mmCIF file of C-alpha atoms and ligand atoms in Angstrom:
data_model
loop_
_atom_site.group_PDB
_atom_site.id
_atom_site.type_symbol
_atom_site.label_atom_id
_atom_site.label_comp_id
_atom_site.label_asym_id
_atom_site.label_seq_id
_atom_site.Cartn_x
_atom_site.Cartn_y
_atom_site.Cartn_z
ATOM 1 C CA MET A 853 -0.031 -0.006 -0.076
ATOM 2 C CA VAL A 854 1.590 3.422 -0.977
ATOM 3 C CA PHE A 855 -0.212 5.849 1.316
ATOM 4 C CA PHE A 856 -0.702 9.317 0.001
ATOM 5 C CA HIS A 857 1.540 9.037 -2.838
ATOM 6 C CA THR A 858 1.777 12.848 -3.805
ATOM 7 C CA TYR A 859 0.272 13.685 -7.015
ATOM 8 C CA SER A 860 2.351 16.588 -8.450
ATOM 9 C CA ASP A 861 1.226 16.964 -12.001
ATOM 10 C CA LEU A 862 -1.914 18.617 -11.794
ATOM 11 C CA SER A 863 -1.937 20.102 -15.440
ATOM 12 C CA CYS A 864 -4.544 18.847 -17.364
ATOM 13 C CA GLY A 865 -3.267 16.524 -20.095
ATOM 14 C CA PHE A 866 -5.084 15.679 -23.351
ATOM 15 C CA GLY A 867 -7.954 13.132 -23.603
ATOM 16 C CA GLU A 868 -7.798 10.104 -25.964
ATOM 17 C CA ALA A 869 -11.605 10.485 -27.203
ATOM 18 C CA GLY A 870 -12.161 12.366 -30.471
ATOM 19 C CA ARG A 871 -10.663 10.204 -32.745
ATOM 20 C CA GLY A 872 -11.912 10.268 -36.459
ATOM 21 C CA SER A 873 -11.783 12.742 -39.192
ATOM 22 C CA VAL A 874 -9.270 15.497 -38.624
ATOM 23 C CA ILE A 875 -11.536 18.031 -40.104
ATOM 24 C CA ILE A 876 -14.331 17.076 -37.932
ATOM 25 C CA ILE A 877 -12.097 17.075 -34.736
ATOM 26 C CA LEU A 878 -11.025 20.669 -35.543
ATOM 27 C CA MET A 879 -14.458 22.031 -35.869
ATOM 28 C CA SER A 880 -16.312 20.239 -33.099
ATOM 29 C CA LEU A 881 -16.958 21.665 -29.689
ATOM 30 C CA THR A 882 -17.997 19.885 -26.530
ATOM 31 C CA VAL A 883 -20.277 21.722 -23.966
ATOM 32 C CA ALA A 884 -19.774 20.291 -20.412
ATOM 33 C CA VAL A 885 -22.114 21.189 -17.662
ATOM 34 C CA ASP A 886 -21.633 20.740 -13.850
ATOM 35 C CA ILE A 887 -24.964 21.235 -12.120
ATOM 36 C CA GLY A 888 -24.074 21.658 -8.313
ATOM 37 C CA GLY A 889 -26.508 22.743 -5.229
ATOM 38 C CA THR A 890 -25.238 26.269 -5.190
ATOM 39 C CA HIS A 891 -24.024 26.729 -8.869
ATOM 40 C CA ILE A 892 -24.287 25.698 -12.436
ATOM 41 C CA ARG A 893 -21.109 25.794 -14.380
ATOM 42 C CA VAL A 894 -20.806 25.405 -18.102
ATOM 43 C CA ALA A 895 -17.815 25.354 -20.277
ATOM 44 C CA VAL A 896 -16.881 24.804 -23.954
ATOM 45 C CA TYR A 897 -13.921 22.744 -25.063
ATOM 46 C CA GLU A 898 -12.320 22.271 -28.543
ATOM 47 C CA ALA A 899 -11.061 19.138 -29.949
ATOM 48 C CA GLU A 900 -9.143 17.118 -27.291
ATOM 49 C CA SER A 901 -7.970 19.970 -24.972
ATOM 50 C CA THR A 902 -9.107 20.261 -21.420
ATOM 51 C CA LYS A 903 -8.766 24.017 -21.323
ATOM 52 C CA PRO A 904 -12.079 25.663 -21.837
ATOM 53 C CA ILE A 905 -12.412 28.353 -24.691
ATOM 54 C CA ALA A 906 -15.467 29.739 -22.983
ATOM 55 C CA HIS A 907 -17.314 29.249 -19.541
ATOM 56 C CA HIS A 908 -20.020 30.795 -17.509
ATOM 57 C CA ARG A 909 -21.228 30.228 -14.045
ATOM 58 C CA THR A 910 -24.587 31.067 -12.587
ATOM 59 C CA ARG A 911 -26.398 30.374 -9.342
ATOM 60 C CA SER A 912 -28.554 27.265 -9.373
ATOM 61 C CA GLN A 913 -31.016 28.382 -6.686
ATOM 62 C CA ALA A 914 -31.974 24.712 -6.623
ATOM 63 C CA ASN A 915 -34.891 25.037 -4.338
ATOM 64 C CA LYS A 916 -36.588 27.798 -6.227
ATOM 65 C CA PRO A 917 -38.496 26.886 -9.566
ATOM 66 C CA GLY A 918 -36.877 27.418 -12.987
ATOM 67 C CA VAL A 919 -33.789 25.466 -12.490
ATOM 68 C CA TYR A 920 -34.193 24.168 -16.056
ATOM 69 C CA ASP A 921 -34.551 27.581 -17.630
ATOM 70 C CA ARG A 922 -31.484 28.851 -15.771
ATOM 71 C CA LEU A 923 -29.662 25.704 -16.954
ATOM 72 C CA VAL A 924 -30.681 26.421 -20.628
ATOM 73 C CA LYS A 925 -29.824 30.013 -20.457
ATOM 74 C CA ALA A 926 -26.367 29.184 -18.989
ATOM 75 C CA ILE A 927 -25.557 26.840 -21.857
ATOM 76 C CA GLU A 928 -26.901 29.197 -24.441
ATOM 77 C CA SER A 929 -24.693 31.930 -23.136
ATOM 78 C CA VAL A 930 -21.629 29.829 -24.444
ATOM 79 C CA TRP A 931 -23.329 28.100 -27.396
ATOM 80 C CA GLN A 932 -21.566 28.268 -30.681
ATOM 81 C CA LYS A 933 -24.388 27.418 -33.423
ATOM 82 C CA GLY A 934 -23.303 24.713 -35.704
ATOM 83 C CA LYS A 935 -19.883 23.836 -33.862
ATOM 84 C CA VAL A 936 -21.109 22.094 -30.884
ATOM 85 C CA THR A 937 -21.461 18.323 -31.349
ATOM 86 C CA ALA A 938 -22.371 16.919 -27.793
ATOM 87 C CA ILE A 939 -23.224 18.004 -24.571
ATOM 88 C CA GLY A 940 -21.841 16.218 -21.266
ATOM 89 C CA MET A 941 -23.345 16.727 -17.888
ATOM 90 C CA ALA A 942 -22.598 15.966 -14.167
ATOM 91 C CA SER A 943 -25.728 16.226 -12.207
ATOM 92 C CA PRO A 944 -27.092 15.253 -8.690
ATOM 93 C CA GLY A 945 -28.595 11.771 -8.637
ATOM 94 C CA PRO A 946 -30.169 9.515 -8.319
ATOM 95 C CA LEU A 947 -30.545 9.527 -12.103
ATOM 96 C CA ASP A 948 -30.846 7.077 -14.946
ATOM 97 C CA PRO A 949 -27.842 7.744 -17.331
ATOM 98 C CA TYR A 950 -29.313 5.551 -20.015
ATOM 99 C CA THR A 951 -32.327 7.430 -20.560
ATOM 100 C CA GLY A 952 -31.028 10.978 -19.288
ATOM 101 C CA THR A 953 -33.739 11.025 -16.711
ATOM 102 C CA ILE A 954 -33.361 12.616 -13.013
ATOM 103 C CA LEU A 955 -35.237 10.320 -10.661
ATOM 104 C CA ASP A 956 -35.814 12.081 -7.433
ATOM 105 C CA THR A 957 -32.932 14.150 -6.500
ATOM 106 C CA PRO A 958 -33.306 15.812 -3.220
ATOM 107 C CA ASN A 959 -31.283 18.795 -4.248
ATOM 108 C CA ILE A 960 -33.711 19.844 -6.687
ATOM 109 C CA PRO A 961 -37.101 19.097 -5.713
ATOM 110 C CA GLU A 962 -38.590 20.094 -9.026
ATOM 111 C CA TRP A 963 -36.807 17.589 -10.976
ATOM 112 C CA ASN A 964 -38.740 14.407 -10.204
ATOM 113 C CA ASN A 965 -38.635 11.810 -13.006
ATOM 114 C CA PHE A 966 -37.555 14.653 -14.970
ATOM 115 C CA PRO A 967 -36.188 13.880 -18.753
ATOM 116 C CA LEU A 968 -33.271 16.339 -18.469
ATOM 117 C CA GLY A 969 -31.208 14.812 -21.252
ATOM 118 C CA PRO A 970 -33.994 14.392 -23.630
ATOM 119 C CA ASN A 971 -35.239 17.932 -23.010
ATOM 120 C CA LEU A 972 -31.783 19.370 -23.399
ATOM 121 C CA SER A 973 -31.168 17.374 -26.704
ATOM 122 C CA LYS A 974 -34.358 18.597 -28.250
ATOM 123 C CA HIS A 975 -33.697 22.139 -27.464
ATOM 124 C CA PHE A 976 -30.002 22.180 -28.553
ATOM 125 C CA GLY A 977 -30.257 19.504 -31.350
ATOM 126 C CA VAL A 978 -27.168 17.489 -30.112
ATOM 127 C CA PRO A 979 -26.680 14.381 -28.090
ATOM 128 C CA VAL A 980 -26.816 14.801 -24.377
ATOM 129 C CA TYR A 981 -24.814 12.485 -21.995
ATOM 130 C CA LEU A 982 -25.115 12.762 -18.289
ATOM 131 C CA ASP A 983 -24.304 10.796 -15.168
ATOM 132 C CA ASN A 984 -24.146 11.628 -11.371
ATOM 133 C CA ASP A 985 -21.548 14.111 -9.917
ATOM 134 C CA ALA A 986 -19.380 11.602 -8.049
ATOM 135 C CA ASN A 987 -19.211 9.186 -11.076
ATOM 136 C CA MET A 988 -18.154 12.133 -13.300
ATOM 137 C CA ALA A 989 -15.483 13.260 -10.729
ATOM 138 C CA GLY A 990 -14.169 9.733 -10.861
ATOM 139 C CA LEU A 991 -14.199 9.684 -14.436
ATOM 140 C CA ALA A 992 -12.414 12.884 -14.670
ATOM 141 C CA GLU A 993 -9.653 11.843 -12.168
ATOM 142 C CA TRP A 994 -9.043 8.664 -14.160
ATOM 143 C CA ARG A 995 -8.929 10.363 -17.572
ATOM 144 C CA TYR A 996 -7.070 13.797 -16.608
ATOM 145 C CA GLY A 997 -6.280 13.730 -12.950
ATOM 146 C CA ALA A 998 -4.757 11.574 -10.176
ATOM 147 C CA GLY A 999 -5.783 8.074 -11.888
ATOM 148 C CA GLN A 1000 -4.244 8.435 -15.235
ATOM 149 C CA GLY A 1001 -2.515 5.351 -16.318
ATOM 150 C CA HIS A 1002 -4.467 3.230 -13.947
ATOM 151 C CA HIS A 1003 -7.031 0.580 -15.205
ATOM 152 C CA ASP A 1004 -9.079 -0.034 -12.098
ATOM 153 C CA VAL A 1005 -9.832 3.099 -10.066
ATOM 154 C CA ILE A 1006 -12.018 3.819 -7.010
ATOM 155 C CA TYR A 1007 -12.694 7.638 -6.294
ATOM 156 C CA LEU A 1008 -14.390 8.510 -3.201
ATOM 157 C CA THR A 1009 -15.509 12.115 -2.055
ATOM 158 C CA ILE A 1010 -16.101 12.672 1.470
ATOM 159 C CA SER A 1011 -17.806 16.014 2.345
ATOM 160 C CA THR A 1012 -21.451 16.429 3.750
ATOM 161 C CA GLY A 1013 -22.096 13.000 2.168
ATOM 162 C CA ILE A 1014 -19.995 10.440 0.513
ATOM 163 C CA GLY A 1015 -20.060 9.684 -3.026
ATOM 164 C CA GLY A 1016 -18.152 7.164 -5.271
ATOM 165 C CA GLY A 1017 -17.119 6.357 -8.873
ATOM 166 C CA VAL A 1018 -15.563 3.188 -10.050
ATOM 167 C CA ILE A 1019 -13.365 2.635 -13.053
ATOM 168 C CA SER A 1020 -13.108 -1.198 -13.850
ATOM 169 C CA SER A 1021 -10.783 -2.489 -16.483
ATOM 170 C CA ASP A 1022 -10.778 1.181 -18.196
ATOM 171 C CA ARG A 1023 -14.638 1.215 -18.104
ATOM 172 C CA LEU A 1024 -16.785 3.581 -16.000
ATOM 173 C CA LEU A 1025 -18.811 1.102 -13.975
ATOM 174 C CA GLN A 1026 -22.552 2.218 -14.342
ATOM 175 C CA GLY A 1027 -24.358 -1.031 -13.917
ATOM 176 C CA PHE A 1028 -27.851 -2.224 -15.420
ATOM 177 C CA HIS A 1029 -29.809 0.529 -13.935
ATOM 178 C CA GLY A 1030 -27.108 3.093 -14.335
ATOM 179 C CA MET A 1031 -26.851 3.238 -10.251
ATOM 180 C CA GLY A 1032 -23.611 1.375 -9.848
ATOM 181 C CA ALA A 1033 -20.973 2.493 -7.487
ATOM 182 C CA GLU A 1034 -23.053 4.270 -4.817
ATOM 183 C CA LEU A 1035 -20.254 3.459 -2.415
ATOM 184 C CA GLY A 1036 -21.471 5.927 0.245
ATOM 185 C CA HIS A 1037 -24.582 3.789 0.553
ATOM 186 C CA MET A 1038 -22.925 0.574 1.164
ATOM 187 C CA LEU A 1039 -24.339 -1.204 4.430
ATOM 188 C CA ILE A 1040 -21.893 -1.267 7.311
ATOM 189 C CA ASP A 1041 -24.286 -1.915 10.135
ATOM 190 C CA PRO A 1042 -27.874 -2.116 9.901
ATOM 191 C CA ASN A 1043 -28.147 -0.921 13.535
ATOM 192 C CA GLY A 1044 -26.152 2.086 12.695
ATOM 193 C CA PRO A 1045 -26.965 5.842 12.417
ATOM 194 C CA ILE A 1046 -29.415 7.124 10.083
ATOM 195 C CA CYS A 1047 -28.112 8.066 6.616
ATOM 196 C CA GLY A 1048 -28.818 10.865 4.287
ATOM 197 C CA CYS A 1049 -30.787 8.712 2.382
ATOM 198 C CA GLY A 1050 -32.977 7.560 5.003
ATOM 199 C CA HIS A 1051 -31.851 4.079 5.597
ATOM 200 C CA PHE A 1052 -29.710 3.027 8.481
ATOM 201 C CA GLY A 1053 -25.857 2.240 8.957
ATOM 202 C CA HIS A 1054 -24.595 3.137 5.455
ATOM 203 C CA ALA A 1055 -20.909 4.337 5.111
ATOM 204 C CA GLU A 1056 -22.040 7.763 4.784
ATOM 205 C CA SER A 1057 -23.787 7.610 7.929
ATOM 206 C CA PHE A 1058 -20.504 6.795 9.990
ATOM 207 C CA SER A 1059 -17.803 8.798 8.032
ATOM 208 C CA SER A 1060 -19.060 11.784 6.203
ATOM 209 C CA GLY A 1061 -18.734 15.232 7.484
ATOM 210 C CA THR A 1062 -22.543 15.440 8.622
ATOM 211 C CA ALA A 1063 -21.854 12.039 10.538
ATOM 212 C CA ILE A 1064 -18.827 13.222 12.332
ATOM 213 C CA ALA A 1065 -20.495 16.338 13.468
ATOM 214 C CA ARG A 1066 -23.639 14.333 14.635
ATOM 215 C CA HIS A 1067 -21.643 12.266 16.540
ATOM 216 C CA VAL A 1068 -19.834 14.930 18.395
ATOM 217 C CA ASN A 1069 -22.990 16.736 19.018
ATOM 218 C CA GLU A 1070 -24.431 13.564 20.532
ATOM 219 C CA GLN A 1071 -21.484 13.128 22.733
ATOM 220 C CA LEU A 1072 -21.475 16.828 23.883
ATOM 221 C CA ASN A 1073 -25.127 16.458 24.666
ATOM 222 C CA ALA A 1074 -24.430 13.407 26.815
ATOM 223 C CA GLY A 1075 -21.948 15.442 28.906
ATOM 224 C CA CYS A 1076 -18.531 14.867 27.257
ATOM 225 C CA LYS A 1077 -16.024 17.252 28.033
ATOM 226 C CA SER A 1078 -14.507 19.307 25.092
ATOM 227 C CA THR A 1079 -13.634 22.606 23.784
ATOM 228 C CA LEU A 1080 -16.413 22.307 21.352
ATOM 229 C CA GLN A 1081 -20.067 23.620 21.743
ATOM 230 C CA ALA A 1082 -22.746 21.540 20.665
ATOM 231 C CA GLY A 1083 -25.108 23.026 17.857
ATOM 232 C CA PRO A 1084 -26.786 22.677 14.546
ATOM 233 C CA ASP A 1085 -23.731 24.534 12.910
ATOM 234 C CA LEU A 1086 -21.064 22.464 14.230
ATOM 235 C CA SER A 1087 -18.835 21.375 11.301
ATOM 236 C CA ALA A 1088 -16.344 18.796 10.453
ATOM 237 C CA ALA A 1089 -13.920 21.350 9.746
ATOM 238 C CA GLN A 1090 -14.292 22.976 13.425
ATOM 239 C CA ILE A 1091 -13.930 19.405 14.821
ATOM 240 C CA ALA A 1092 -10.755 18.945 12.593
ATOM 241 C CA ASP A 1093 -9.188 22.292 14.188
ATOM 242 C CA ALA A 1094 -10.209 21.211 17.708
ATOM 243 C CA ALA A 1095 -8.600 17.690 17.084
ATOM 244 C CA HIS A 1096 -5.344 19.389 15.850
ATOM 245 C CA ALA A 1097 -5.367 21.512 18.905
ATOM 246 C CA GLY A 1098 -5.622 18.192 21.111
ATOM 247 C CA ASP A 1099 -9.318 17.850 21.782
ATOM 248 C CA ALA A 1100 -9.833 14.291 22.836
ATOM 249 C CA LEU A 1101 -13.602 14.040 21.780
ATOM 250 C CA ALA A 1102 -12.597 15.631 18.339
ATOM 251 C CA ILE A 1103 -9.743 13.215 17.906
ATOM 252 C CA ALA A 1104 -11.990 10.309 18.801
ATOM 253 C CA ALA A 1105 -14.607 11.368 16.476
ATOM 254 C CA PHE A 1106 -12.314 11.283 13.503
ATOM 255 C CA GLU A 1107 -10.926 7.840 14.801
ATOM 256 C CA ARG A 1108 -14.376 6.438 14.653
ATOM 257 C CA ALA A 1109 -14.923 7.885 11.061
ATOM 258 C CA GLY A 1110 -11.771 6.459 9.931
ATOM 259 C CA HIS A 1111 -12.465 3.258 11.455
ATOM 260 C CA TYR A 1112 -15.756 2.778 9.714
ATOM 261 C CA LEU A 1113 -14.257 4.162 6.499
ATOM 262 C CA GLY A 1114 -11.592 1.409 6.684
ATOM 263 C CA ILE A 1115 -14.433 -1.163 7.002
ATOM 264 C CA ALA A 1116 -16.283 0.329 3.865
ATOM 265 C CA VAL A 1117 -13.247 0.330 1.844
ATOM 266 C CA ALA A 1118 -12.014 -3.062 2.768
ATOM 267 C CA ASN A 1119 -15.402 -3.995 1.217
ATOM 268 C CA TYR A 1120 -14.843 -2.070 -1.864
ATOM 269 C CA LEU A 1121 -11.275 -3.418 -2.451
ATOM 270 C CA THR A 1122 -12.744 -6.967 -2.087
ATOM 271 C CA ILE A 1123 -15.254 -6.122 -4.858
ATOM 272 C CA PHE A 1124 -13.262 -4.059 -7.330
ATOM 273 C CA ASP A 1125 -9.729 -4.660 -6.474
ATOM 274 C CA PRO A 1126 -8.214 -1.330 -7.705
ATOM 275 C CA SER A 1127 -4.798 -0.167 -8.201
ATOM 276 C CA ILE A 1128 -5.532 3.261 -6.875
ATOM 277 C CA LEU A 1129 -7.804 4.744 -4.358
ATOM 278 C CA ILE A 1130 -8.482 8.528 -4.829
ATOM 279 C CA PHE A 1131 -10.079 10.736 -2.090
ATOM 280 C CA GLY A 1132 -11.756 14.047 -2.699
ATOM 281 C CA GLY A 1133 -14.119 16.272 -0.723
ATOM 282 C CA GLY A 1134 -13.536 18.436 2.235
ATOM 283 C CA VAL A 1135 -13.478 15.936 4.764
ATOM 284 C CA SER A 1136 -10.463 14.281 3.346
ATOM 285 C CA GLN A 1137 -8.333 17.390 3.945
ATOM 286 C CA ALA A 1138 -8.275 16.368 7.697
ATOM 287 C CA GLU A 1139 -5.410 14.114 6.546
ATOM 288 C CA ASN A 1140 -3.917 11.939 9.337
ATOM 289 C CA LEU A 1141 -6.847 12.595 11.713
ATOM 290 C CA LEU A 1142 -8.941 10.561 9.395
ATOM 291 C CA PHE A 1143 -6.359 8.469 7.416
ATOM 292 C CA LYS A 1144 -4.205 6.925 10.214
ATOM 293 C CA PRO A 1145 -7.133 5.197 11.706
ATOM 294 C CA PHE A 1146 -8.585 4.492 8.353
ATOM 295 C CA GLU A 1147 -5.453 2.825 7.404
ATOM 296 C CA GLU A 1148 -5.236 0.748 10.585
ATOM 297 C CA SER A 1149 -8.830 -0.228 10.092
ATOM 298 C CA LEU A 1150 -8.239 -1.227 6.312
ATOM 299 C CA ARG A 1151 -5.311 -3.405 7.171
ATOM 300 C CA LYS A 1152 -7.269 -5.026 10.050
ATOM 301 C CA HIS A 1153 -10.395 -5.844 8.017
ATOM 302 C CA ILE A 1154 -9.278 -6.579 4.447
ATOM 303 C CA PHE A 1155 -9.807 -10.100 3.391
ATOM 304 C CA HIS A 1156 -6.223 -10.683 1.988
ATOM 305 C CA PRO A 1157 -3.366 -8.350 2.445
ATOM 306 C CA HIS A 1158 -2.360 -8.750 -1.303
ATOM 307 C CA TYR A 1159 -5.013 -6.334 -2.137
ATOM 308 C CA LEU A 1160 -2.778 -3.763 -0.448
ATOM 309 C CA ASP A 1161 0.296 -4.539 -2.302
ATOM 310 C CA ASN A 1162 1.138 -1.491 -4.444
ATOM 311 C CA LEU A 1163 -2.104 0.015 -3.990
ATOM 312 C CA VAL A 1164 -1.877 3.754 -4.411
ATOM 313 C CA ILE A 1165 -3.830 5.859 -2.064
ATOM 314 C CA THR A 1166 -3.870 9.460 -3.008
ATOM 315 C CA ARG A 1167 -5.988 12.831 -3.147
ATOM 316 C CA ALA A 1168 -8.066 14.057 -6.081
ATOM 317 C CA GLY A 1169 -5.952 16.306 -8.371
ATOM 318 C CA LEU A 1170 -8.656 18.268 -10.311
ATOM 319 C CA GLY A 1171 -10.456 20.044 -7.347
ATOM 320 C CA ASP A 1172 -13.599 22.026 -8.276
ATOM 321 C CA ASN A 1173 -13.166 21.120 -12.063
ATOM 322 C CA ALA A 1174 -13.814 17.521 -11.592
ATOM 323 C CA GLY A 1175 -17.362 17.564 -12.356
ATOM 324 C CA LEU A 1176 -16.719 19.617 -15.427
ATOM 325 C CA LEU A 1177 -14.022 17.576 -16.839
ATOM 326 C CA GLY A 1178 -15.890 14.225 -16.117
ATOM 327 C CA ALA A 1179 -18.863 15.571 -18.081
ATOM 328 C CA LEU A 1180 -16.430 16.391 -20.864
ATOM 329 C CA ALA A 1181 -14.775 13.041 -20.760
ATOM 330 C CA LEU A 1182 -18.148 11.237 -20.750
ATOM 331 C CA ALA A 1183 -19.485 13.235 -23.775
ATOM 332 C CA ARG A 1184 -16.206 12.406 -25.689
ATOM 333 C CA MET A 1185 -16.276 8.765 -24.707
ATOM 334 C CA LYS A 1186 -19.911 8.424 -25.758
ATOM 335 C CA SER A 1187 -19.845 10.391 -28.956
ATOM 336 C CA SER A 1188 -16.325 8.926 -30.363
HETATM 337 ZN ZN1 ZN B 1293 -27.506 5.958 2.585
#
C-alpha cells in the first residue's frame, strides 16, 4: 500500500477521445455542464483540449422553480451554433444515465422523474450524455487527474455525504440501472445511525462530515468534556481544528469515522480490487486525523493483504473542475 503518494502533475493533459476525421475534430466543440447545489457551471472545449475556450457560472437556486430555464440560459450563453457536437453533464442523482432522466434528486425538488437529457437534446439539437456528479468526478480523475495510467480506480468524495465512482478495467462502472458505484450507501451496520438517504448504517452515516458532526453533538449532549460547543452549525472542519489542537473528543470522532471508512473500503477492495484509491471532498483534507485510523482499520479488515500490495492511495488532483471535466470525458467517450 502506497499511502498518500503525492500527485504533483496537476496540469490537465489531453484526452484520448475524439478520434476520427481530422476536419471534424478541428471544428467540433463539446459543452460540459456541472449542476451543483449552489452553482451551475458550463464550459466549452475544443477538440481534445481540457482548457475551456469559454465558460459561464450562474447560481442554481436549486430549491426555487426554474432550475431548467436557468440551465438552458447558461448553456445558451456559451453556445456556438453549428459547432457543438455533444453536451456532457454532471448532475446530482439518483438518475438514469441511459435515458437521461433525473429520478428524485433531493437537491432539486422540481426534478422528479425529469427527462433532463431528452429535453436538452431536443432544445439544442445535439446528443446529451449525463451521469451523477461523483461518477463524473471519478471519470475525470481517471482521464485527466490523479488516476491517469491506472485501469482500475476507486474515487471517493467525502464531504457532507459520501459519493463514489469506479473505473473497472478501463470502463466507467454504471451497472444495469445506471446506479452502480453508490459507495456511500454501502451497508456497514443495519443498526447504525440514519443515513442521508433515510436508511440506516450506510458508510455515509458513519464517516461523512455530517456524520462526524452529529456524533460529536451527541457526545457533547451526553456530557462529554470538549472545547467544542454543541449546535446545528457544528462542522467537521471545526472538529478537525479542535482535534489538531488536542481535543480528545474531536480526535476520537475522526478515529471513529476512519475506523468505519476502513471497513467500507475493505469491502470496496474485495469487490473491485483497484490499483488506486483517490480521495476528494473537504473531509479528506483532515489528513492523518482520518487516514491514520482508516489505514489501521483497512489493514485489519481486508480479506487478504495482497489487495494492499502496490495500492496507491492519494488525493484528487482536479479540485472543483472534476465535475466539468468528467462531463467532458463522458461526452467524448460516448460520441467518439
Ligand atoms: Zn445511505
